[in-house]
XYZ file of N, CA and C in Angstrom:
699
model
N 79.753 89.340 107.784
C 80.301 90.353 106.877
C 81.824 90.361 106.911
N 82.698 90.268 108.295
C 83.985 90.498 108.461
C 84.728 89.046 107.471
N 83.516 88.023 107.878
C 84.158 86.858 106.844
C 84.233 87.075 105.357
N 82.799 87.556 104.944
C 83.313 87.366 103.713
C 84.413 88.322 103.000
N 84.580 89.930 104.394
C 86.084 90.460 103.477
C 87.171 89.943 103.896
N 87.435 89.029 105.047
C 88.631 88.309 105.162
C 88.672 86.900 103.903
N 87.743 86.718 103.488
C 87.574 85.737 102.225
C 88.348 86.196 101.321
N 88.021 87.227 101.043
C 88.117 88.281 99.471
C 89.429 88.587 99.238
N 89.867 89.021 100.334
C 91.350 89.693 101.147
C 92.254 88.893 100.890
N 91.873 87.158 100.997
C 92.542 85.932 100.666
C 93.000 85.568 99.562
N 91.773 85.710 98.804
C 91.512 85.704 97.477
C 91.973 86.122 96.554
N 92.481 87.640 97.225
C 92.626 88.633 95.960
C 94.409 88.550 96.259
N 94.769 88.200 97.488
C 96.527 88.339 97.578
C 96.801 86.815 96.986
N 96.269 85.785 97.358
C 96.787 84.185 96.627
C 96.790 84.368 95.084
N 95.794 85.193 94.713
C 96.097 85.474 93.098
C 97.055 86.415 92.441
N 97.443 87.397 93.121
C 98.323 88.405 92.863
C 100.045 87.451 93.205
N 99.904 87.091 94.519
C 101.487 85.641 94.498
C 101.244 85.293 93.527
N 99.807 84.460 92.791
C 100.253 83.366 92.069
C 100.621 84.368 90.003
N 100.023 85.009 90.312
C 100.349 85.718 89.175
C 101.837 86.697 89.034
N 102.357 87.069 90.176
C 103.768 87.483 90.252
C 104.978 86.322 89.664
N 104.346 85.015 90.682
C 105.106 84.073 90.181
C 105.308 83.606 88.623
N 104.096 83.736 88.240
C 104.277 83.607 86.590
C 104.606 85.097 85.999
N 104.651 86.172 86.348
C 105.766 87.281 85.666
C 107.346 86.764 86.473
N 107.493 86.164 86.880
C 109.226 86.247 87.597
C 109.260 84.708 86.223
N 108.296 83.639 86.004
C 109.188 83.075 85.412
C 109.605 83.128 83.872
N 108.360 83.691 83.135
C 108.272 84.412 82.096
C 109.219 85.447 81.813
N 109.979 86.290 82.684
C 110.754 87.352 82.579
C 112.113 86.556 82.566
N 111.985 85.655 83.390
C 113.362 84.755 83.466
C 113.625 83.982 81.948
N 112.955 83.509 81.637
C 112.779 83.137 80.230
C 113.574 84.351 79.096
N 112.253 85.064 79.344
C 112.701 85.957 78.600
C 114.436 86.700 78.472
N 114.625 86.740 80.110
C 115.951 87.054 80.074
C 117.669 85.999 79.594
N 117.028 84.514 79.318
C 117.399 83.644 78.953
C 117.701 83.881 77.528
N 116.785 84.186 76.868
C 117.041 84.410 75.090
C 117.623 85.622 74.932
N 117.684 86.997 75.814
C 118.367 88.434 75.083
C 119.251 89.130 76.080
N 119.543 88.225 77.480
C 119.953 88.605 78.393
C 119.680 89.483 79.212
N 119.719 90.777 79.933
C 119.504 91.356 80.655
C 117.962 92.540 80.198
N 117.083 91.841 81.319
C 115.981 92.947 80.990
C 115.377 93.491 82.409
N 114.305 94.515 82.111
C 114.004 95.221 82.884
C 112.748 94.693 83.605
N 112.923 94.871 84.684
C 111.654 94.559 85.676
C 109.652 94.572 85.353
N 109.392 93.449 85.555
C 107.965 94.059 84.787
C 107.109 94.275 85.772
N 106.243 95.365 85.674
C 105.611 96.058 86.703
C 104.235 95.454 86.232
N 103.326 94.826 87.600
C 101.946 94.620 87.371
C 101.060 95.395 88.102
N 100.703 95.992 86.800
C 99.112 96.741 87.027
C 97.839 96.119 86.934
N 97.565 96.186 88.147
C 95.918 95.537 88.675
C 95.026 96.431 88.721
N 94.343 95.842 87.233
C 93.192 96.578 86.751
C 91.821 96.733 87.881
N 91.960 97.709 88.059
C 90.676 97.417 89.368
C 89.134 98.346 89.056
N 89.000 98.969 87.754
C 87.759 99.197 86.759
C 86.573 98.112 87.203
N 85.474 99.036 87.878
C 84.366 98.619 88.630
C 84.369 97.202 89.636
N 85.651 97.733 90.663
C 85.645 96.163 91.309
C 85.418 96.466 92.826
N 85.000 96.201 93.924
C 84.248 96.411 94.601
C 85.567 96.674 95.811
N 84.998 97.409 96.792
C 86.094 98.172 97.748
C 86.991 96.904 98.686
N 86.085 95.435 98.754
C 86.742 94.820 99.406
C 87.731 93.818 98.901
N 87.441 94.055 97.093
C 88.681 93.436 96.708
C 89.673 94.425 96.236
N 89.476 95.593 95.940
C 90.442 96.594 96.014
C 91.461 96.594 97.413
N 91.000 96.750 98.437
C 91.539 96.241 100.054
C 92.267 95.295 99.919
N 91.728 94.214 99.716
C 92.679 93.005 99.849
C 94.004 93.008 98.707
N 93.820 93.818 97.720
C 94.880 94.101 96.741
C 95.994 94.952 97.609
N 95.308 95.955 98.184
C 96.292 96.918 98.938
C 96.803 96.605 100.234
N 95.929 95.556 100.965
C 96.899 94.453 102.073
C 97.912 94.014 101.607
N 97.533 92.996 100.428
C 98.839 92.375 100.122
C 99.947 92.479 98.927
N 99.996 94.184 99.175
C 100.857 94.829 99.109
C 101.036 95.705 97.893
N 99.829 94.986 96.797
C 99.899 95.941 95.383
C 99.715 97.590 95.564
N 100.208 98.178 94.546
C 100.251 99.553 94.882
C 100.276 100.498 93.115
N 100.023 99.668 92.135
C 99.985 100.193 90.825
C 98.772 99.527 90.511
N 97.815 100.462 90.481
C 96.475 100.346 90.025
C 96.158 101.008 88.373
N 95.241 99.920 87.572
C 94.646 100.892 86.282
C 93.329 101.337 86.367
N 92.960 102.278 85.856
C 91.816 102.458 85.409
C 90.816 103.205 84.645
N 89.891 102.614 84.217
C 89.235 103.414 82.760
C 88.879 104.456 82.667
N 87.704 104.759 83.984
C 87.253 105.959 83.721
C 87.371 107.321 84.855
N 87.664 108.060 84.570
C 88.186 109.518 85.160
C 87.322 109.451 86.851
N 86.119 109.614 86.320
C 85.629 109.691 87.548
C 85.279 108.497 88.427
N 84.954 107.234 87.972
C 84.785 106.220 89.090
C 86.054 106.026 89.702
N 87.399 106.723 88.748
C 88.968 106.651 89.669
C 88.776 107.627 90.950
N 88.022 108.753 90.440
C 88.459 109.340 91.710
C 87.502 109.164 92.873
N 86.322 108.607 92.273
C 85.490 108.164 93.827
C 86.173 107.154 94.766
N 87.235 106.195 94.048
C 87.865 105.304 94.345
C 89.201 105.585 95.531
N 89.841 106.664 94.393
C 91.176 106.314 94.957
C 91.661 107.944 95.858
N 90.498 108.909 95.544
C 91.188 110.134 95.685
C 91.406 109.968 97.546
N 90.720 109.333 98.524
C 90.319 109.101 100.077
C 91.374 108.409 100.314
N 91.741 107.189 99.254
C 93.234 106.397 99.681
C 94.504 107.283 99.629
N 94.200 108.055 98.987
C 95.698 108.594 98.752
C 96.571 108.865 99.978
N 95.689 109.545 100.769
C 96.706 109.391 102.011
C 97.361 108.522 102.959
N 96.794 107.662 103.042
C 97.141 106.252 103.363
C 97.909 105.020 102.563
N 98.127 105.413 101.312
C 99.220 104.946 100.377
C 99.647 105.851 100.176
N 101.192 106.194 99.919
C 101.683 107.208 99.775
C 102.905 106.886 98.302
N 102.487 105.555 98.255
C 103.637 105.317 97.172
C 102.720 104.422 96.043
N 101.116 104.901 95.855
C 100.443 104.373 95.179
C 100.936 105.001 94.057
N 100.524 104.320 92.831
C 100.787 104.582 91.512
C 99.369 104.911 90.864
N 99.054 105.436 89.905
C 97.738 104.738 89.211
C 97.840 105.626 87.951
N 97.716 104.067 87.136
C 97.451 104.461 85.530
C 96.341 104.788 84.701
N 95.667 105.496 84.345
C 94.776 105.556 83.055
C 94.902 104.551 82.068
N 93.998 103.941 81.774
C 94.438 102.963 80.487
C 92.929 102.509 80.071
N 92.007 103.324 79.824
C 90.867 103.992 79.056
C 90.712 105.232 78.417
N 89.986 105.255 77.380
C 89.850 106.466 76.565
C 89.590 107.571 77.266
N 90.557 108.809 76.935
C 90.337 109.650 77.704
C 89.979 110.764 76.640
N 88.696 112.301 77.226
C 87.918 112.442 76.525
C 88.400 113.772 77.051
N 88.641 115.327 76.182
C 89.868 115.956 76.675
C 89.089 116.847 77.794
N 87.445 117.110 77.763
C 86.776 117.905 78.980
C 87.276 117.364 80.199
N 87.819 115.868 80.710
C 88.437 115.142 81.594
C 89.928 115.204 81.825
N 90.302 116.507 80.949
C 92.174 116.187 81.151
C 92.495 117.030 82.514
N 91.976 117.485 82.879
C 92.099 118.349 84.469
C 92.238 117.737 85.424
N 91.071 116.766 85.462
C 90.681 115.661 86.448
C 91.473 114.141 86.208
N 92.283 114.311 85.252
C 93.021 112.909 84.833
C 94.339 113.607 85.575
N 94.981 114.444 85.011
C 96.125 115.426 85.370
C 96.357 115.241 87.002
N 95.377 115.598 87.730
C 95.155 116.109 88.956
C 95.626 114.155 89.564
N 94.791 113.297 88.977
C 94.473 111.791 89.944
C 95.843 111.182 89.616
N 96.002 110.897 88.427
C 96.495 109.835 87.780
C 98.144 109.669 87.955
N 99.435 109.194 87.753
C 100.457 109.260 87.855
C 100.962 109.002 86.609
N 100.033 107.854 85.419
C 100.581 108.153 84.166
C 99.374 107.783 83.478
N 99.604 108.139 82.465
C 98.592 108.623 81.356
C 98.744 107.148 79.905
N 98.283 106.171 79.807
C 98.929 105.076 79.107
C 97.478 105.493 77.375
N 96.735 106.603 77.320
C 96.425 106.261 76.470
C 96.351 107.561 75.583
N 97.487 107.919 75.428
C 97.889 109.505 74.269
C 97.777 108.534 73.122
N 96.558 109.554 72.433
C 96.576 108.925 70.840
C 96.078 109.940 70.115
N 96.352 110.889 69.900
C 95.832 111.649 69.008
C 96.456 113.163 69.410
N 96.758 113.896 68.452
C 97.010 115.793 68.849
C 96.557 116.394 69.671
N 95.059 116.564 69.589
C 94.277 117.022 70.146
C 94.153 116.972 71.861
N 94.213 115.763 71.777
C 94.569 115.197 73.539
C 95.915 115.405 74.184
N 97.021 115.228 73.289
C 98.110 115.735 73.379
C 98.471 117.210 74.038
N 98.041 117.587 73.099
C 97.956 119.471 73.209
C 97.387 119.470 74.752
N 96.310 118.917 74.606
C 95.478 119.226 76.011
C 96.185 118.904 77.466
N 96.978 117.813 77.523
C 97.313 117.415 78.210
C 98.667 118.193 78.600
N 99.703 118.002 77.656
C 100.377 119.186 77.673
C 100.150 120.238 78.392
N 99.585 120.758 78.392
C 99.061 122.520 78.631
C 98.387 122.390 80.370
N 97.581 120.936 80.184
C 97.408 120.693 81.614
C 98.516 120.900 82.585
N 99.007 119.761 82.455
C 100.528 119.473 82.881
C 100.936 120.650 83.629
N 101.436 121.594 82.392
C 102.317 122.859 82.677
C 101.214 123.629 83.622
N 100.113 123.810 83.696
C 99.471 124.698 84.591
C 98.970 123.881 86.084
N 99.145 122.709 85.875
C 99.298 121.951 87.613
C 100.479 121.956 87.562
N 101.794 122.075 87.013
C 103.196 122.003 87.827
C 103.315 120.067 87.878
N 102.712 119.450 87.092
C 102.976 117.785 86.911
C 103.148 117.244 85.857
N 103.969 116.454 85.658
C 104.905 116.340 84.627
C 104.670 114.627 84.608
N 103.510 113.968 84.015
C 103.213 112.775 83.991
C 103.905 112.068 83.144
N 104.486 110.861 83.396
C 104.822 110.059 82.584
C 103.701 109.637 81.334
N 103.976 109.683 80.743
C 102.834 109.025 79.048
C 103.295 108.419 78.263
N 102.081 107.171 77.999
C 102.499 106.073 76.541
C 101.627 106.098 75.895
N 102.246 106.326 74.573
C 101.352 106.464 72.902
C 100.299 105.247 73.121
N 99.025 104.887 72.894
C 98.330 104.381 72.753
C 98.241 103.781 70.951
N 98.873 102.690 70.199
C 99.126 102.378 68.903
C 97.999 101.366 69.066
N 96.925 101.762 67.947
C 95.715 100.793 67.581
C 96.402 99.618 66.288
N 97.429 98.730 67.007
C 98.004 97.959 66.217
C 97.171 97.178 65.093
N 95.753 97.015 65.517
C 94.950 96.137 64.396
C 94.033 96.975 63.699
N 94.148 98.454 64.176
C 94.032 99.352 62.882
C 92.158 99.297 63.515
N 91.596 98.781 64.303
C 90.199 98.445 64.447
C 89.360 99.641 64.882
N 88.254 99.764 63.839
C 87.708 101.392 64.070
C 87.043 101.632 65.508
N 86.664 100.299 65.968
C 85.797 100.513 67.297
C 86.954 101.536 68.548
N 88.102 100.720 68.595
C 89.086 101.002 69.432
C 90.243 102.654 68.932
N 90.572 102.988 70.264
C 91.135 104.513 70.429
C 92.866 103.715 69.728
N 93.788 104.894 69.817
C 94.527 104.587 69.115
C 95.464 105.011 68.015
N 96.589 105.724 67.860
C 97.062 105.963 66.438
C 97.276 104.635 65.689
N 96.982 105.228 64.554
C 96.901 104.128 63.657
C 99.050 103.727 63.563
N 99.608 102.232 63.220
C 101.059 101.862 63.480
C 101.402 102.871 62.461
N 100.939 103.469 61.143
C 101.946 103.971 60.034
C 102.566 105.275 60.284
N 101.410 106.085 61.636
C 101.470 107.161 62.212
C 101.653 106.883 63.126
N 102.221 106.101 63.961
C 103.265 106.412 65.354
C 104.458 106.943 65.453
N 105.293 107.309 64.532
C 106.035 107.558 64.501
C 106.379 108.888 64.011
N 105.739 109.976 63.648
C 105.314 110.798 63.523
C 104.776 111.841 65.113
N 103.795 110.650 65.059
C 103.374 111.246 66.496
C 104.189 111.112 67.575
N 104.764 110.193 68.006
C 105.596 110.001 69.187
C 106.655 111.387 68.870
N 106.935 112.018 67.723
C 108.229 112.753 67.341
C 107.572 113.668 68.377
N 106.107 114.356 67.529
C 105.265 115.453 67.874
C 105.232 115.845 69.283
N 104.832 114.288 69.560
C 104.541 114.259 71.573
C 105.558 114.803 72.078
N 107.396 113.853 71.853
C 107.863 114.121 72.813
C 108.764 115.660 72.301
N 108.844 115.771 70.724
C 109.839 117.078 70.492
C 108.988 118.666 70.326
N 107.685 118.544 70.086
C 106.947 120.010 70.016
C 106.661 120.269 71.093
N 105.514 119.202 71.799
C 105.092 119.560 72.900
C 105.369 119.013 74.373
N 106.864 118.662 73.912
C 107.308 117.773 75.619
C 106.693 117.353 76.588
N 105.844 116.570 75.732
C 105.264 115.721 76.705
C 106.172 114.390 77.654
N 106.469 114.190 77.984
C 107.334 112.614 79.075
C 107.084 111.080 78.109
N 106.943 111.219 77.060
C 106.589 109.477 76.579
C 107.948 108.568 77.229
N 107.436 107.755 77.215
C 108.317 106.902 78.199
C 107.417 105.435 77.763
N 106.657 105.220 76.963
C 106.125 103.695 77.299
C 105.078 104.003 75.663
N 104.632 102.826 74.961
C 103.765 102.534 74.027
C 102.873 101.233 74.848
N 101.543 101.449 74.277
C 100.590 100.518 75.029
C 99.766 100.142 73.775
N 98.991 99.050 74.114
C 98.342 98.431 72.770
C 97.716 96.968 73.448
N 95.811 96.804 72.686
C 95.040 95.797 72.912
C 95.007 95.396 71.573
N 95.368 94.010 71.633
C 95.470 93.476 70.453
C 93.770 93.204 70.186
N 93.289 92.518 68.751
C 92.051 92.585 68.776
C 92.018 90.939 69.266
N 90.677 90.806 69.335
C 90.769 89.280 70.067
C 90.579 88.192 69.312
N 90.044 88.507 67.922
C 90.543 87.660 67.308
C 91.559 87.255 66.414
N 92.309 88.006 66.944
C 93.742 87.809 65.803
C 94.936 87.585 67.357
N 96.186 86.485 66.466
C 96.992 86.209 67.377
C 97.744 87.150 68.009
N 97.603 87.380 69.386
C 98.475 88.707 70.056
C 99.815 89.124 69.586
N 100.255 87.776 69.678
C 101.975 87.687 69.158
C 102.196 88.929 68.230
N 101.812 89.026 67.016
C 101.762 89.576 65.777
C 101.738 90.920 66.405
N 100.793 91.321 66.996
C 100.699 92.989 67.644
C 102.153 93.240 68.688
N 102.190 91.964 69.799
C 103.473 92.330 70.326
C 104.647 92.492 69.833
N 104.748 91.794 68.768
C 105.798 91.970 67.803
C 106.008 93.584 67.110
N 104.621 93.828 66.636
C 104.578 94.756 65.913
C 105.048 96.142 67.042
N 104.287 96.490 68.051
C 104.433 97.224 69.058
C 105.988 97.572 69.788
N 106.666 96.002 69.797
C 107.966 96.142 70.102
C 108.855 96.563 69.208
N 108.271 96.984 67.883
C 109.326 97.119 66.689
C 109.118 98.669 66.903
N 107.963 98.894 66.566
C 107.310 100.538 66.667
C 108.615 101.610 68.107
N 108.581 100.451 68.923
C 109.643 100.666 70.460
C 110.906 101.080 70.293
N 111.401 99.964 69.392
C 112.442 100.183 69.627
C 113.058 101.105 68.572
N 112.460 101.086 67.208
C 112.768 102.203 66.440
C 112.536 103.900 66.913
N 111.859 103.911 67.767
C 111.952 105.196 68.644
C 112.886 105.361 69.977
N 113.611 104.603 70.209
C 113.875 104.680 71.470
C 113.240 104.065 72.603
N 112.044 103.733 72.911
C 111.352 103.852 74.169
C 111.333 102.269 74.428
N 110.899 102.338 75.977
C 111.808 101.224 76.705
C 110.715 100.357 77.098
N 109.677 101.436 77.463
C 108.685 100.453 78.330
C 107.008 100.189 77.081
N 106.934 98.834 77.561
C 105.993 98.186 76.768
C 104.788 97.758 77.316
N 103.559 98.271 77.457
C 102.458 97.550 78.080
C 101.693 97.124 77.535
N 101.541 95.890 77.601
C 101.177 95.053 76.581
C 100.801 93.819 77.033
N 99.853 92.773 77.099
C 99.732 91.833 77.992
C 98.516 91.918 78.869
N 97.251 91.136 79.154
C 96.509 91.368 80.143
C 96.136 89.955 80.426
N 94.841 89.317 81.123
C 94.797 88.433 82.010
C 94.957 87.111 81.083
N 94.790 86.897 80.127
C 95.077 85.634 79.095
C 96.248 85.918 78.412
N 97.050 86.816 78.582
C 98.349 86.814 77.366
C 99.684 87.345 77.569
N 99.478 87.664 79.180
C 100.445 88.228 79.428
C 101.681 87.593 79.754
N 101.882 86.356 79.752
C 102.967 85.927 79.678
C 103.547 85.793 78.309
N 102.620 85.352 77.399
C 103.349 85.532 76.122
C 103.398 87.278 75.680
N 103.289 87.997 76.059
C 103.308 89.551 76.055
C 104.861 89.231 76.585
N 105.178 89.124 77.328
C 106.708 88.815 78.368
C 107.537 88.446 77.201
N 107.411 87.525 76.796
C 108.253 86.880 75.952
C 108.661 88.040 74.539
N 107.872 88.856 74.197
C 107.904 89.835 73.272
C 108.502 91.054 74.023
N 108.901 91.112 75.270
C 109.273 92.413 75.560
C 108.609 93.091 76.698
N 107.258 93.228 77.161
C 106.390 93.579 77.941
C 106.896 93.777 78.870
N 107.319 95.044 79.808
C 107.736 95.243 81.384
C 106.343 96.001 81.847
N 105.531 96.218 81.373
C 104.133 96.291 82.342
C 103.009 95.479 81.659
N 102.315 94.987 82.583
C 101.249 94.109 82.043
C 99.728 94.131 83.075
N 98.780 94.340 82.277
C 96.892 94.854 83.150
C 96.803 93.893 83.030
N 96.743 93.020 84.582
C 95.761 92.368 85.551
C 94.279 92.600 85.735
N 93.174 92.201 85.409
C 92.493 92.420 86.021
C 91.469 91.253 86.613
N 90.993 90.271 85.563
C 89.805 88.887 86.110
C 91.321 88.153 87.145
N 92.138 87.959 86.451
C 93.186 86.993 87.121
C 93.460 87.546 88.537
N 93.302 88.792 88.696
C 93.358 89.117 90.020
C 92.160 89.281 90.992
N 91.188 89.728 90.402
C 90.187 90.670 91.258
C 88.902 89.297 90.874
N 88.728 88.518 89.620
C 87.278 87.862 89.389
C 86.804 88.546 88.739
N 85.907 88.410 88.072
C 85.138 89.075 87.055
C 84.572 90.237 87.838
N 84.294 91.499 86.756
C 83.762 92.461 87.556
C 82.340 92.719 87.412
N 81.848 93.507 88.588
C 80.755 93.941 89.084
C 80.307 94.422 87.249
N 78.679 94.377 86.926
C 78.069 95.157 85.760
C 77.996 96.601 85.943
């Protein structure tokens, strides 16, 4: 048993080096064509992945975790908390607003505000725990009905709403391109949506695209097969 989590442990830090190394050279690139940019932070998606490759993530040294759903986060992470003290962890699944208490309470930022309703909610959370989460607009760049999301013609509107009615912290726009259409086009689109508002940080990018996500702008990017292996059903 001790072998196969010293296996895993191996496993899961040789992939996290080898995937840092390709954000340091991608960013270098990137900083080659527009000059000076900002650090890109990798979030390792860890949505149904088993405690001993979560471990070996937090041996070797990761500490910004994502994840989908409210409550398998907190069976997860609420016991670590004391023992990381400089853990991060993002939301970056649909969040459903009977869950904004329990998102409020776990989470450190909130990557999927898309709509008023959740807004409001969250908001109001916020102010009655005394936490003041960082949040990024969630833009359904390919417009696709399955997926959460403001639609691009209304981001801009909404981001006003978020950050000037109900002061919410936006600080970041996030976006899954659809899979069959070229990412580029969404990163493009997403970074335009960015910068015509102000906002700095871009998450955008996951285990097949995130280097070309880099090249468009991306300072956070979800890890998850590239780090952890496919996950548990």
């Amino acid at each position: 048993m001790l072998d196969k989590i010293s296996t895993a442990h191996g496993a899961v830090a040789k992939n996290i080096e080898f995937i840092r190394k390709k954000i340091s050279a991608a960013t270098l690139a990137y900083k080659k064509q527009i000059g000076m940019v900002r650090p890109v932070t990798l979030v390792a998606v860890s949505k149904r992945q088993p405690d001993d490759r979560i471990d070996g993530a937090l041996t070797a040294g990761q500490r910004v975790f994502g994840e989908n759903r409210v409550q398998e986060a907190k069976g997860r992470w609420a016991h670590r908390r004391e023992f990381y003290a400089d853990l991060k962890l993002h939301l970056i699944g649909p969040l459903q607003t009977n869950k904004v208490s329990d998102a409020v309470a776990l989470f450190d930022v909130i990557e999927v505000v898309d709509r008023p309703k959740l807004a409001r909610a969250l908001s109001l959370e916020m102010t009655r725990q005394n936490r003041q989460l960082e949040c990024y607009i969630q833009v359904n760049t390919g417009e696709e009905k399955q997926k959460s999301g403001i639609a691009p013609d209304h981001a801009d509107d909404f981001i006003s709403y978020c950050r000037d009615e109900i002061k919410l912290k936006i600080i970041g726009l996030m976006c899954i391109p659809p899979v069959e259409e070229e990412a580029s086009m969404h990163f493009a689109l997403l970074k335009t949506i960015a910068e015509r508002n102000s906002i700095v940080t871009l998450s955008m990018g996951m285990s097949d695209d995130f280097e070309e996500a880099i090249t468009f702008g991306a300072n956070s990017v979800r890890i998850g097969s590239a780090i952890f292996g496919q996950r548990e059903a």
